[in-house]
Short mmCIF file of C-alpha atoms in Angstrom, two decimals:
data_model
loop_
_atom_site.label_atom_id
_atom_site.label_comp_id
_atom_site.label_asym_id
_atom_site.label_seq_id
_atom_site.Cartn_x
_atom_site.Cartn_y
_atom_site.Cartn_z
CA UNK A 21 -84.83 7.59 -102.03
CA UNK A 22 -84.11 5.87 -98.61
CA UNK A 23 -85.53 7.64 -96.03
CA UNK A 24 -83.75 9.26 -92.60
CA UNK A 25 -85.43 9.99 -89.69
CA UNK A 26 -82.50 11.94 -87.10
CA UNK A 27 -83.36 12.25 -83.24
CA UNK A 28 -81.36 14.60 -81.05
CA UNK A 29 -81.42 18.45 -81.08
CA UNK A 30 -77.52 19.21 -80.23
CA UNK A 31 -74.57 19.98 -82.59
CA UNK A 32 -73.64 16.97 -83.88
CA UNK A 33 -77.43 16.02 -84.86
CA UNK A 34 -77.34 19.97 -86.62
CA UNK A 35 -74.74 19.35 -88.69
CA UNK A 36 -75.80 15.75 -89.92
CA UNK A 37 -79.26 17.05 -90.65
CA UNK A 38 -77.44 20.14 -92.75
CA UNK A 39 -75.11 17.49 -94.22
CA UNK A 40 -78.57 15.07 -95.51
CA UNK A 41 -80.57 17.87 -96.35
CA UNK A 42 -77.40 17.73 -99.54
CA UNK A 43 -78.15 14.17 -100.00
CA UNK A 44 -79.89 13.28 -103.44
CA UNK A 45 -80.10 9.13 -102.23
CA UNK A 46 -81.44 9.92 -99.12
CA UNK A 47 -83.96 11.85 -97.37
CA UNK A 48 -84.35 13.34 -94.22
CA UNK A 49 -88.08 12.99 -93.45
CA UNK A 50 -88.02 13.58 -89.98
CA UNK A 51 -86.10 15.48 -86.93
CA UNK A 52 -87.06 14.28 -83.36
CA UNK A 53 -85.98 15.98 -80.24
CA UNK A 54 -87.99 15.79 -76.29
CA UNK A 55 -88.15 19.40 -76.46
CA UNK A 56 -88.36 22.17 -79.01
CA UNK A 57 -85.57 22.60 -81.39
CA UNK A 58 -83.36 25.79 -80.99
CA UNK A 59 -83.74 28.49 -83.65
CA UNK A 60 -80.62 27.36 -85.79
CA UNK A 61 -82.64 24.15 -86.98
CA UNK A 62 -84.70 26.84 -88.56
CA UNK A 63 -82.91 26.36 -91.69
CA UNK A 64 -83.16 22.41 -91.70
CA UNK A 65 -87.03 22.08 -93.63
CA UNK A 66 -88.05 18.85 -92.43
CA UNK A 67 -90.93 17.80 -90.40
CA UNK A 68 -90.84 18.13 -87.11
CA UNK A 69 -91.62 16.65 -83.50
CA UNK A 70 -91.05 16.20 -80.25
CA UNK A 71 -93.51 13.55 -79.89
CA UNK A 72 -92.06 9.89 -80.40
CA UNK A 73 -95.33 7.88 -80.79
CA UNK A 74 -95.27 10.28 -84.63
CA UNK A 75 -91.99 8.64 -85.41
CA UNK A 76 -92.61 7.81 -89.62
CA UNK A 77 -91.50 4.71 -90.92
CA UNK A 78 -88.17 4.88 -92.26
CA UNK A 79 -85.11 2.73 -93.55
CA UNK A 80 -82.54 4.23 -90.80
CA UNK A 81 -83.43 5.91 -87.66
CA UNK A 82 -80.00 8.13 -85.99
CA UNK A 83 -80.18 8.33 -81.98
CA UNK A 84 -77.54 11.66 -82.06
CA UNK A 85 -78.19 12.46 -78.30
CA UNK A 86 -75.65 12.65 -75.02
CA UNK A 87 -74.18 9.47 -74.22
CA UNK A 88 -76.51 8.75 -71.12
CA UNK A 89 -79.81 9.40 -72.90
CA UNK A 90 -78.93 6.67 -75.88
CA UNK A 91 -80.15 3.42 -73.81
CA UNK A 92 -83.70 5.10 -72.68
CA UNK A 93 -84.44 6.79 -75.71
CA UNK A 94 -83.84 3.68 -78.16
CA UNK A 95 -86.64 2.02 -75.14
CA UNK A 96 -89.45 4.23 -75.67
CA UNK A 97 -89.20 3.69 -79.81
CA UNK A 98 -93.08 2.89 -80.71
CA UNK A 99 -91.71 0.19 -82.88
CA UNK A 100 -89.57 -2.94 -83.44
CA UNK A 101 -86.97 -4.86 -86.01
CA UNK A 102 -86.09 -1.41 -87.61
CA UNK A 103 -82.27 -0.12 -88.15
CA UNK A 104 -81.56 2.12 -85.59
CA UNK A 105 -78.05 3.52 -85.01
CA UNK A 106 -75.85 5.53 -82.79
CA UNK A 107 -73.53 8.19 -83.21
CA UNK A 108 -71.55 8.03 -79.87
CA UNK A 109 -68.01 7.22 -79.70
CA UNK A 110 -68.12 5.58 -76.33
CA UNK A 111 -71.26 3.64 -75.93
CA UNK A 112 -71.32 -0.13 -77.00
CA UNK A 113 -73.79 -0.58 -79.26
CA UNK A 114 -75.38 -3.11 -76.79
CA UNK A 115 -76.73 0.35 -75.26
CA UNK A 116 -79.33 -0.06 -77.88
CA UNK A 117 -82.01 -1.87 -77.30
CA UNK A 118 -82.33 -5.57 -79.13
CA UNK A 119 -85.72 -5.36 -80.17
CA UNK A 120 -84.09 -2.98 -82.80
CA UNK A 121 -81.82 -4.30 -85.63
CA UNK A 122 -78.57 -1.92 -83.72
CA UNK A 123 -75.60 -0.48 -85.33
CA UNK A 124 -73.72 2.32 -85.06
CA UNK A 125 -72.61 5.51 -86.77
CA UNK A 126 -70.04 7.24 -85.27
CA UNK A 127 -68.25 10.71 -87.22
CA UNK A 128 -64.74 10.47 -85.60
CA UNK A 129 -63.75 14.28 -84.53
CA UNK A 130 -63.79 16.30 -82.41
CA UNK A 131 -66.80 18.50 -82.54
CA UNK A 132 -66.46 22.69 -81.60
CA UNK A 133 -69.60 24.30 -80.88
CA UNK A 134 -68.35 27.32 -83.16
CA UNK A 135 -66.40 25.38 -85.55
CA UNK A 136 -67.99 24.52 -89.19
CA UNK A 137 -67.62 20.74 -89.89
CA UNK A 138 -66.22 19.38 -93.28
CA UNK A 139 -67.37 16.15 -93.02
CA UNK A 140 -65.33 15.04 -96.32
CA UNK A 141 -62.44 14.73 -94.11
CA UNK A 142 -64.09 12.85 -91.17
CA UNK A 143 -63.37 8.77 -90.70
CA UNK A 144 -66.82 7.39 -89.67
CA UNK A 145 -67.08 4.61 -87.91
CA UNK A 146 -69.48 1.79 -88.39
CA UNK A 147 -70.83 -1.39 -86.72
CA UNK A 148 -74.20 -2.94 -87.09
CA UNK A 149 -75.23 -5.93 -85.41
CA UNK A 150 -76.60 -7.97 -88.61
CA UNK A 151 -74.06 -7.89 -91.44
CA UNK A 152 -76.98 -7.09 -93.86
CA UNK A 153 -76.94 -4.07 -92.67
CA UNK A 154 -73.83 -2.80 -92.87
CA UNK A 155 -73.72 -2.08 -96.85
CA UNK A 156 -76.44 0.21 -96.19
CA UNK A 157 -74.41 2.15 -93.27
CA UNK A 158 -71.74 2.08 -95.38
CA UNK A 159 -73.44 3.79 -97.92
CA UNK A 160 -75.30 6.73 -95.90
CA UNK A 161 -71.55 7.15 -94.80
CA UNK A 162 -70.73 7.85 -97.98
CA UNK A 163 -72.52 10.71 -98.09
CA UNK A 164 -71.22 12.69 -95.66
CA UNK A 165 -67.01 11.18 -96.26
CA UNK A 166 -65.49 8.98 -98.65
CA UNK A 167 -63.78 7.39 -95.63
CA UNK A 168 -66.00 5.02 -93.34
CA UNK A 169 -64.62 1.88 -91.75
CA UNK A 170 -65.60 -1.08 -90.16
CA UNK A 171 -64.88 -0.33 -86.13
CA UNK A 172 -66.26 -3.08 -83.79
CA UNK A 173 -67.56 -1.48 -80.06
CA UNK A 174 -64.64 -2.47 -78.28
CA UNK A 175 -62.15 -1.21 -81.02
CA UNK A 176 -64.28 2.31 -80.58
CA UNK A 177 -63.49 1.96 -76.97
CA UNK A 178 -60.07 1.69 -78.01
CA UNK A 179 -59.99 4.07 -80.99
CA UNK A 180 -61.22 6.94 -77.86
CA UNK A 181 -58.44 6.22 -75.59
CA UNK A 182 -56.38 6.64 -78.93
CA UNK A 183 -58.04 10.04 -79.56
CA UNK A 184 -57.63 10.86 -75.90
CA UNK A 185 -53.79 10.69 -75.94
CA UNK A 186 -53.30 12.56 -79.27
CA UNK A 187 -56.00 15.00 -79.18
CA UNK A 188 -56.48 16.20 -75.39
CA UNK A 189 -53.72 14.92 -73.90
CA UNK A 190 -51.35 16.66 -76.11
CA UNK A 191 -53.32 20.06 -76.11
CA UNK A 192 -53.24 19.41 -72.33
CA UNK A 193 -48.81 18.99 -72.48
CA UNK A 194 -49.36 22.75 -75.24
CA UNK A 195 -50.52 24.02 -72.36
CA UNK A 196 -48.64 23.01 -69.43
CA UNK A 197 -45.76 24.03 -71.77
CA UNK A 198 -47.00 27.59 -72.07
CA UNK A 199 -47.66 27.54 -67.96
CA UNK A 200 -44.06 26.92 -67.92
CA UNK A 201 -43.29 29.72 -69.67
CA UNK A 202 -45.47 32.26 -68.33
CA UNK A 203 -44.49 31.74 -64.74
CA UNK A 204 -40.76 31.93 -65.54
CA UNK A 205 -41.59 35.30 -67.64
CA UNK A 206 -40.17 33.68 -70.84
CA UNK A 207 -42.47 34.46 -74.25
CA UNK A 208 -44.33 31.43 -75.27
CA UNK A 209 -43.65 32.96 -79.35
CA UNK A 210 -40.41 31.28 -78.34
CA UNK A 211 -41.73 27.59 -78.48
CA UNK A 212 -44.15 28.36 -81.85
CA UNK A 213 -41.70 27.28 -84.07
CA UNK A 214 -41.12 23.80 -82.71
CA UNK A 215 -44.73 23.40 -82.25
CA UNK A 216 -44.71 23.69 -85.90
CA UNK A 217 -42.27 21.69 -86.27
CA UNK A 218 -43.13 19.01 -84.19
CA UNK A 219 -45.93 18.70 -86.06
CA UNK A 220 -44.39 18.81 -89.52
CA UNK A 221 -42.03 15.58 -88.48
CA UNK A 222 -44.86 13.92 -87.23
CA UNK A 223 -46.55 14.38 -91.28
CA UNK A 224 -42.95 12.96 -92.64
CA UNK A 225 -41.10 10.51 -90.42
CA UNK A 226 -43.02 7.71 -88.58
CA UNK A 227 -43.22 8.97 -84.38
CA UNK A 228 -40.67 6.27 -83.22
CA UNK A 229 -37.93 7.53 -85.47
CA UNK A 230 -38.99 11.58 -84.79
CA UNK A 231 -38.47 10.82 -81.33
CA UNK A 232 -35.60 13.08 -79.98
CA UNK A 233 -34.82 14.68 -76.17
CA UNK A 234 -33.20 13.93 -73.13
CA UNK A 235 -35.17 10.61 -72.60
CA UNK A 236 -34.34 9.44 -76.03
CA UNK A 237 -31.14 10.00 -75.69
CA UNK A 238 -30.74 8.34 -72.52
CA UNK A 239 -29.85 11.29 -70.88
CA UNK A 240 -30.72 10.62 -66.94
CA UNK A 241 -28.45 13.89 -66.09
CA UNK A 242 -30.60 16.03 -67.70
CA UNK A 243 -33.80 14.38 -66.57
CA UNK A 244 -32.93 14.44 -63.01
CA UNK A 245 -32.08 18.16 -63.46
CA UNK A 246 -35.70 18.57 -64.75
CA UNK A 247 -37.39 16.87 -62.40
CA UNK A 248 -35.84 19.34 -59.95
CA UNK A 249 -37.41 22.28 -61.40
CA UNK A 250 -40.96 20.67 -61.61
CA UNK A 251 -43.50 19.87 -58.38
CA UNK A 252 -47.07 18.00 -58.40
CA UNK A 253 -48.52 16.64 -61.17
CA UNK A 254 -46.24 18.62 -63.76
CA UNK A 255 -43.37 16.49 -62.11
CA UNK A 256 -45.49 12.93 -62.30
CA UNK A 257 -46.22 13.56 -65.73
CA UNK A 258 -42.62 14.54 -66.52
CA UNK A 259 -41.25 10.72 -64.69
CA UNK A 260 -43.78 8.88 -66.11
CA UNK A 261 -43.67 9.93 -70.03
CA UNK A 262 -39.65 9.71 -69.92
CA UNK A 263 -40.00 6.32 -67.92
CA UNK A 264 -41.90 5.29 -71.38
CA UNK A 265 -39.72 7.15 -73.84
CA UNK A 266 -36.66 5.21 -72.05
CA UNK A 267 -38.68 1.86 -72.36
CA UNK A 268 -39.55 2.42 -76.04
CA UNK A 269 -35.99 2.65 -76.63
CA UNK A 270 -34.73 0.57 -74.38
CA UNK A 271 -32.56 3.17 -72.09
CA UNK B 19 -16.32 43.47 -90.61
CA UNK B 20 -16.34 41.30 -87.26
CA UNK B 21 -14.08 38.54 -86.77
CA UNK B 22 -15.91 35.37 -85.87
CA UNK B 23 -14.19 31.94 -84.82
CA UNK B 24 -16.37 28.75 -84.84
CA UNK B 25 -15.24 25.48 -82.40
CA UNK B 26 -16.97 22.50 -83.32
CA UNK B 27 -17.30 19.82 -85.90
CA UNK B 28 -21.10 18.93 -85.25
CA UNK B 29 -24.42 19.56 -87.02
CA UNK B 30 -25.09 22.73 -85.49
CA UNK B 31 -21.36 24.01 -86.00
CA UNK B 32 -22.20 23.09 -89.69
CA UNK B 33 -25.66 25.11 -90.10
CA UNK B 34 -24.01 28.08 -88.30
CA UNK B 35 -21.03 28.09 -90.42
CA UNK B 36 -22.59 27.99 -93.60
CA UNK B 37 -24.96 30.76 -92.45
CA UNK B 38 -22.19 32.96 -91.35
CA UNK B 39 -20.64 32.65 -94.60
CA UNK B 40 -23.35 34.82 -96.35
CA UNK B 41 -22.93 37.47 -93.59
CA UNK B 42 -21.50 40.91 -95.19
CA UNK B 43 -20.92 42.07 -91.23
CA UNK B 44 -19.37 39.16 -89.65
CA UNK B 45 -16.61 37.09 -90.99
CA UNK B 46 -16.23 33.30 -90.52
CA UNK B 47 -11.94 33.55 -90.03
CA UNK B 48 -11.43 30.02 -88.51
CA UNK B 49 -12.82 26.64 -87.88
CA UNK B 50 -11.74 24.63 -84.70
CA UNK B 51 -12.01 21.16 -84.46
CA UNK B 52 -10.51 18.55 -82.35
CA UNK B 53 -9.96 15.93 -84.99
CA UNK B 54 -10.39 16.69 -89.06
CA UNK B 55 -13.88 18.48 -89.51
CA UNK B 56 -16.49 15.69 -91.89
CA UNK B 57 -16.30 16.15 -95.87
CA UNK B 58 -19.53 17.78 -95.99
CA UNK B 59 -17.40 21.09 -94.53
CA UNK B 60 -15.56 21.24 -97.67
CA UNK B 61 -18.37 23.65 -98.76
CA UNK B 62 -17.19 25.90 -95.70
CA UNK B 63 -14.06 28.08 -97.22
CA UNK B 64 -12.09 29.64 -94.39
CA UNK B 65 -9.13 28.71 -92.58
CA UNK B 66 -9.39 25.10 -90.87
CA UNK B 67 -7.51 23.70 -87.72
CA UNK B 68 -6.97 21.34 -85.05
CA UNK B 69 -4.57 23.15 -83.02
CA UNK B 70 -6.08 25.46 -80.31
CA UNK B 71 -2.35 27.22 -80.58
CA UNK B 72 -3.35 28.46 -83.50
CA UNK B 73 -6.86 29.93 -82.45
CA UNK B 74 -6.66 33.77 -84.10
CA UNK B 75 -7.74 36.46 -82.47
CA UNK B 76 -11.43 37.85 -83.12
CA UNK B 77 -14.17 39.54 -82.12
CA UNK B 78 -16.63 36.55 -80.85
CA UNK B 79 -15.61 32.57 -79.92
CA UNK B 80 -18.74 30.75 -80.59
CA UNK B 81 -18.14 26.91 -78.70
CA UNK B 82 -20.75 24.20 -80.70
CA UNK B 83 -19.85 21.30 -78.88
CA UNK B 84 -21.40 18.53 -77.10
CA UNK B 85 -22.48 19.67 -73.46
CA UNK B 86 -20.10 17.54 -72.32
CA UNK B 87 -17.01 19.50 -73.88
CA UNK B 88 -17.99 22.58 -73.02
CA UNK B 89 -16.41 23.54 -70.02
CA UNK B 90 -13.21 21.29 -70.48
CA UNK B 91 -12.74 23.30 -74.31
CA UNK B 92 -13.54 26.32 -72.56
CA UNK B 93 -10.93 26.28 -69.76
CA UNK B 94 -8.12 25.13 -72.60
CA UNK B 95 -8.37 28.31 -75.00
CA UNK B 96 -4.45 29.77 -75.13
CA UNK B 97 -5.69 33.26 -74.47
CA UNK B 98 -8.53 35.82 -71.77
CA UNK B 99 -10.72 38.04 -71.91
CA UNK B 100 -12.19 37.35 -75.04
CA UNK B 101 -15.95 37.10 -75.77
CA UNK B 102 -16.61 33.08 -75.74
CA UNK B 103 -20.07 32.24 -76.05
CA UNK B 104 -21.70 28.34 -76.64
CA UNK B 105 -24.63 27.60 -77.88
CA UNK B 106 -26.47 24.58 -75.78
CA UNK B 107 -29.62 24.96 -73.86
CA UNK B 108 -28.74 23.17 -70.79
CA UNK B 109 -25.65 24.05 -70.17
CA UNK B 110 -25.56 27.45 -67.49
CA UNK B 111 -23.01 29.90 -68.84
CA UNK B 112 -21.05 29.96 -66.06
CA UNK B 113 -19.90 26.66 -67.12
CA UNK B 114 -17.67 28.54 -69.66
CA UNK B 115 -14.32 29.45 -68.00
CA UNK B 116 -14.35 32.99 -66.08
CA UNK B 117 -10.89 34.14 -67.50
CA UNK B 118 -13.46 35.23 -70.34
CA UNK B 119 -15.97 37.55 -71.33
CA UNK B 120 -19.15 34.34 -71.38
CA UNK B 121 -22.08 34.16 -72.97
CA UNK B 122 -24.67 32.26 -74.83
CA UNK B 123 -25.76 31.93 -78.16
CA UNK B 124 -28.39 29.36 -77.94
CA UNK B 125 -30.44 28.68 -81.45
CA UNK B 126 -34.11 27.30 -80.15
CA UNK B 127 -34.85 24.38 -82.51
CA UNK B 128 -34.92 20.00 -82.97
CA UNK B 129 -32.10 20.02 -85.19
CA UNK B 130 -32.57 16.88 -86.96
CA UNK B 131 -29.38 15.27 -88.81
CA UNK B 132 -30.68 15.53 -92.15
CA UNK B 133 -33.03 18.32 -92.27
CA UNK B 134 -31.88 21.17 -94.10
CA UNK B 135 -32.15 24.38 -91.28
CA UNK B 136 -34.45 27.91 -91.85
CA UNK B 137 -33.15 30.06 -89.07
CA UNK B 138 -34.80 32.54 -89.83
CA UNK B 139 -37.36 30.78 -88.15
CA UNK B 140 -35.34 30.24 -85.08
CA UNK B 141 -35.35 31.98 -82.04
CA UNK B 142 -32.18 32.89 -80.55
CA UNK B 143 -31.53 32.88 -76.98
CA UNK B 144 -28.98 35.38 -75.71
CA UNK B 145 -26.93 35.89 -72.19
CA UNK B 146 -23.91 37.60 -71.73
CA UNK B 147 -22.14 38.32 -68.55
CA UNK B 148 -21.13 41.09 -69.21
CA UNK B 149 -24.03 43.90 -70.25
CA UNK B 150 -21.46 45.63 -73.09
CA UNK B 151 -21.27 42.65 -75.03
CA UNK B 152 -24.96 42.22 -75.21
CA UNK B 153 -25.74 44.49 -77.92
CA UNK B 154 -22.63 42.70 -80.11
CA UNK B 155 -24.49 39.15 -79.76
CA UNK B 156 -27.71 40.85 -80.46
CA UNK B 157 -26.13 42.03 -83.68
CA UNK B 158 -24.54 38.53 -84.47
CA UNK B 159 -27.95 37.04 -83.90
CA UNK B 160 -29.81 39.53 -86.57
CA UNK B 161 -27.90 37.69 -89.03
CA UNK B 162 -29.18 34.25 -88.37
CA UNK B 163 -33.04 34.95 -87.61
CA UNK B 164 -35.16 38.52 -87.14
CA UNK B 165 -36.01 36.80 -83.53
CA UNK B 166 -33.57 37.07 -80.00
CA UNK B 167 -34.75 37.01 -76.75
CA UNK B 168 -32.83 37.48 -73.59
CA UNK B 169 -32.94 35.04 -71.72
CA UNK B 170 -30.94 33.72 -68.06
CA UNK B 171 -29.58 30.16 -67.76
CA UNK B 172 -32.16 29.76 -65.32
CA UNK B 173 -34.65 30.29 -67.60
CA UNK B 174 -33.08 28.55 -70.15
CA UNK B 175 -33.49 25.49 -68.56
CA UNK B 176 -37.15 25.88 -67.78
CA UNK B 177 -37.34 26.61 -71.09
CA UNK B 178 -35.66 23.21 -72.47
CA UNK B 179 -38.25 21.66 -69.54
CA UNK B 180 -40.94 23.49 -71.48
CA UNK B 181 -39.45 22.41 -75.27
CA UNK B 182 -39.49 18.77 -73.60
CA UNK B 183 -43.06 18.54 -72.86
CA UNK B 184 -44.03 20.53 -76.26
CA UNK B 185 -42.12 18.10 -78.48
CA UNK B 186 -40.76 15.37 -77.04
CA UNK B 187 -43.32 14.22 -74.95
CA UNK B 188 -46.34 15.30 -77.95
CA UNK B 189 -44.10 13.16 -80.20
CA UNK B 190 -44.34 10.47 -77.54
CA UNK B 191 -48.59 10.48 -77.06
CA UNK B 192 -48.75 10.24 -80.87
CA UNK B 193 -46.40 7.43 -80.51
CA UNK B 194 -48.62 5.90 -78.00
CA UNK B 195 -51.47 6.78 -79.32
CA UNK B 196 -50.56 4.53 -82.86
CA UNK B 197 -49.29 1.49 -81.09
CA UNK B 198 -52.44 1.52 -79.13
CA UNK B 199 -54.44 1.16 -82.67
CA UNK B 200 -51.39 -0.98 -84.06
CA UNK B 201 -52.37 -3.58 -80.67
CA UNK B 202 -56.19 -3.30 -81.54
CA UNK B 203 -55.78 -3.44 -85.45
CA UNK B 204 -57.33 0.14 -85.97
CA UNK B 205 -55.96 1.80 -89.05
CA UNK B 206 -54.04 4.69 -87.20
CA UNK B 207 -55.06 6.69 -90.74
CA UNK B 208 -58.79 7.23 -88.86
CA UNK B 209 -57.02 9.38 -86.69
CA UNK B 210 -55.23 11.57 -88.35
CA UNK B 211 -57.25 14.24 -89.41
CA UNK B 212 -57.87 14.60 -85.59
CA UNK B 213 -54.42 14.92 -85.05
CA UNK B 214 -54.46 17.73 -87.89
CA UNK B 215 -57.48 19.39 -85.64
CA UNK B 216 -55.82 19.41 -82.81
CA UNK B 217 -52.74 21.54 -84.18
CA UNK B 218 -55.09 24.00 -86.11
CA UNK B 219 -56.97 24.33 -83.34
CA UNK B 220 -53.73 24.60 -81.24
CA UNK B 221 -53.01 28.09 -83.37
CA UNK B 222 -56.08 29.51 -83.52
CA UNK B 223 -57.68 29.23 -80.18
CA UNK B 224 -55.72 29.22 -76.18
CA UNK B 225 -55.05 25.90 -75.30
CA UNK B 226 -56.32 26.39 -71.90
CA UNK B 227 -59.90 27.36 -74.38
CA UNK B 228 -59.42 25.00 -76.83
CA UNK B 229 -59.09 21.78 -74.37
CA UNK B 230 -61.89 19.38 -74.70
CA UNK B 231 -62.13 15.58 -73.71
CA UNK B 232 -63.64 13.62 -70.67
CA UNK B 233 -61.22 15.23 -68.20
CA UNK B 234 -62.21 18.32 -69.38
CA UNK B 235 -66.07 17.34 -68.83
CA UNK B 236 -65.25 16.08 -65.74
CA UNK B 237 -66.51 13.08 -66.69
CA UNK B 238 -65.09 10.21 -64.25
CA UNK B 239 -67.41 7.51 -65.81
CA UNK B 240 -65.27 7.39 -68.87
CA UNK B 241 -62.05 8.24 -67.39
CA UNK B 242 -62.35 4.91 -65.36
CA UNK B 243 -64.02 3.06 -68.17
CA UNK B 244 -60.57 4.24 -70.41
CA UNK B 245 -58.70 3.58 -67.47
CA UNK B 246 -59.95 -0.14 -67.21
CA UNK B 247 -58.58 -0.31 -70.97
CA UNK B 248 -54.81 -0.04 -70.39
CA UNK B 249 -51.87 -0.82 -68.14
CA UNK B 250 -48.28 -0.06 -67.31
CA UNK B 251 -47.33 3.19 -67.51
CA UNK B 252 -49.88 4.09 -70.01
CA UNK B 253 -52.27 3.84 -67.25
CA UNK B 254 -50.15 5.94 -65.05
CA UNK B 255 -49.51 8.38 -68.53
CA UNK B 256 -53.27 8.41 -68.27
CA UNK B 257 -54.44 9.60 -64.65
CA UNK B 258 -51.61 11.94 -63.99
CA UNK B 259 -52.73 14.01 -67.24
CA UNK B 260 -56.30 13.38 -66.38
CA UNK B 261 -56.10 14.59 -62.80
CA UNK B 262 -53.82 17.31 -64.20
CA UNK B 263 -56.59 18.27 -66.75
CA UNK B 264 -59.26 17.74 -63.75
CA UNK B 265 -57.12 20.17 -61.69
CA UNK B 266 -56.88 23.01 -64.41
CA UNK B 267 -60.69 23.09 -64.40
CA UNK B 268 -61.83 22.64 -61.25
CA UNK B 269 -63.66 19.55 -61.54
#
């Protein structure tokens, strides 16, 4: 068996080490984190430390800490030349430090405190700097998802902004939506149904041709009507996404 | 049974008609339209015409025209007095002609051309001038879909506002979300199980709770790093939702 050693005490580290503690190809020997691990690691039986110079040797070593610890932690490794990997979606994996062979191993979602994780329906996203190494990302990925590709660190970049726009962005527009709503006294049950539906076309036609409304259409009447109700930011946002919608179609 | 007479030739005249004709409390008498109604209203069996002479009389007048034809169609009916409702979101009901009783009989949904219609999924918006004829709309309304609301024409058009950002502009991120991958030759696939998060989440939790991303953090290091990434009105798409996420929290 191949042997894992995991560094980082938070959630995404938890449910990795639940994930490998499954694995039958590859073994979680060791869990690092600077300071003791919090009671729900109980259940994860692996050695333990919070010392780094008792790092074991081990075929991959998984930096799963915050985004600003990555660079100083890979540092301070007591050794050299060994595969060490990241799990951050927004850190180049020139973070890592070159006396290591570097890659990374990034789960794309996004991760709930509360939520359980299926990991079987998680993209994960790998780079390593020496192509050698890469099979044997690929297969630790396999693991956890039958879905891993091959996601260099300025695609990632790229891939977050992506994940930005349709993830928080679009919760963000849910909710201005409801604010909307609430301060005219209208009942946000109103708008469930083409939430729903919004997201059903968006499983069955491709987004250009779901595209419908006012801006779609052309429809600068009703637009400037809109704009009239809104102030602030509500109103920026409102100009700037129909200024696009018009441009995709060519209004 | 209730005399109903339906003016209009278009998608939604077609999806109300067809309803209307499984009512056992309201009866379809007449069709209106302008010029000779598509084949597909074959399936509709009640008396047809072009003439607004020969309008007959009835119990409701329900206008599903183009916004544009409202008011003209309106102010060209041979008789008074009579219940005339339409059913558009953005047009005010006073728009309709005062020598009748107005109203408005707006169904809440993205009709799409070819997709077949559930109303009983759709919310129904309802006005009427005068308070007497409320409870007959009402009525009309319970044979469509379980769910009416009242609701003013000035809330009805914050309400379209709010169906704008909820759909169209949603429908738009994704879109700009894909091309962004498209541009960088990410397989958009990677992020679709986020996009299936993001609704789930969207029903279970607030969205004001469920909101997560840099913004959110308050992290400015990555917004500019992201920022750095694109131009054009995605850029501008970008900070005016950040700074409106960075607002809602406080950051």
């Amino acid at each position: 068996m191949k042997k894992v050693v995991l560094l980082g005490g938070g959630n995404v580290a938890y449910h990795l080490a639940k994930q490998l503690m499954r694995s039958q190809k590859y073994q979680l020997i060791q869990l690092y984190n600077r300071s003791l691990l919090s009671s729900h690691f109980q259940e994860i039986i692996t050695e333990k430390t919070t010392h780094l110079e008792a790092l074991l040797p081990a075929d991959i070593y998984i930096l799963s800490v915050k985004d600003e610890a990555i660079a100083a932690l890979c540092e301070q490794l007591p050794f050299e030349g060994q595969l060490v990997v990241h799990t951050s979606g927004s850190v180049p994996m020139e973070a890592l430090s070159p006396r290591q062979r570097r890659g990374v191993f990034y789960p794309l979602q996004s991760f709930s405190k509360a939520q359980a994780v299926d990991f079987a329906k998680v993209p994960f996203c790998l780079e390593t700097e020496e192509a050698s190494d890469y099979a044997l990302l690929e297969d630790l990925a396999k693991e956890f998802s039958p879905k891993s590709y091959a996601i260099d660190s300025l695609q990632r970049q790229y891939l977050h902004v992506a994940a930005v726009f349709l993830n928080n962005f679009t919760n963000h527009l849910w909710y201005l939506s409801e604010q909307l709503c609430t301060r005219e006294g209208i009942p946000f049950e109103l708008l469930c149904p083409l939430l729903e539906e919004t997201y059903l076309k968006g499983q069955q036609l491709s987004f250009f041709e779901g595209q419908t409304g006012p801006a779609k259409r052309g429809d600068r009447a009703v637009i400037e009507k809109h704009l009239a109700l809104l102030q602030g930011i509500e109103k920026d946002i409102y100009k700037d996404i129909s200024t696009s919608i018009l441009n995709t179609y060519g209004k």
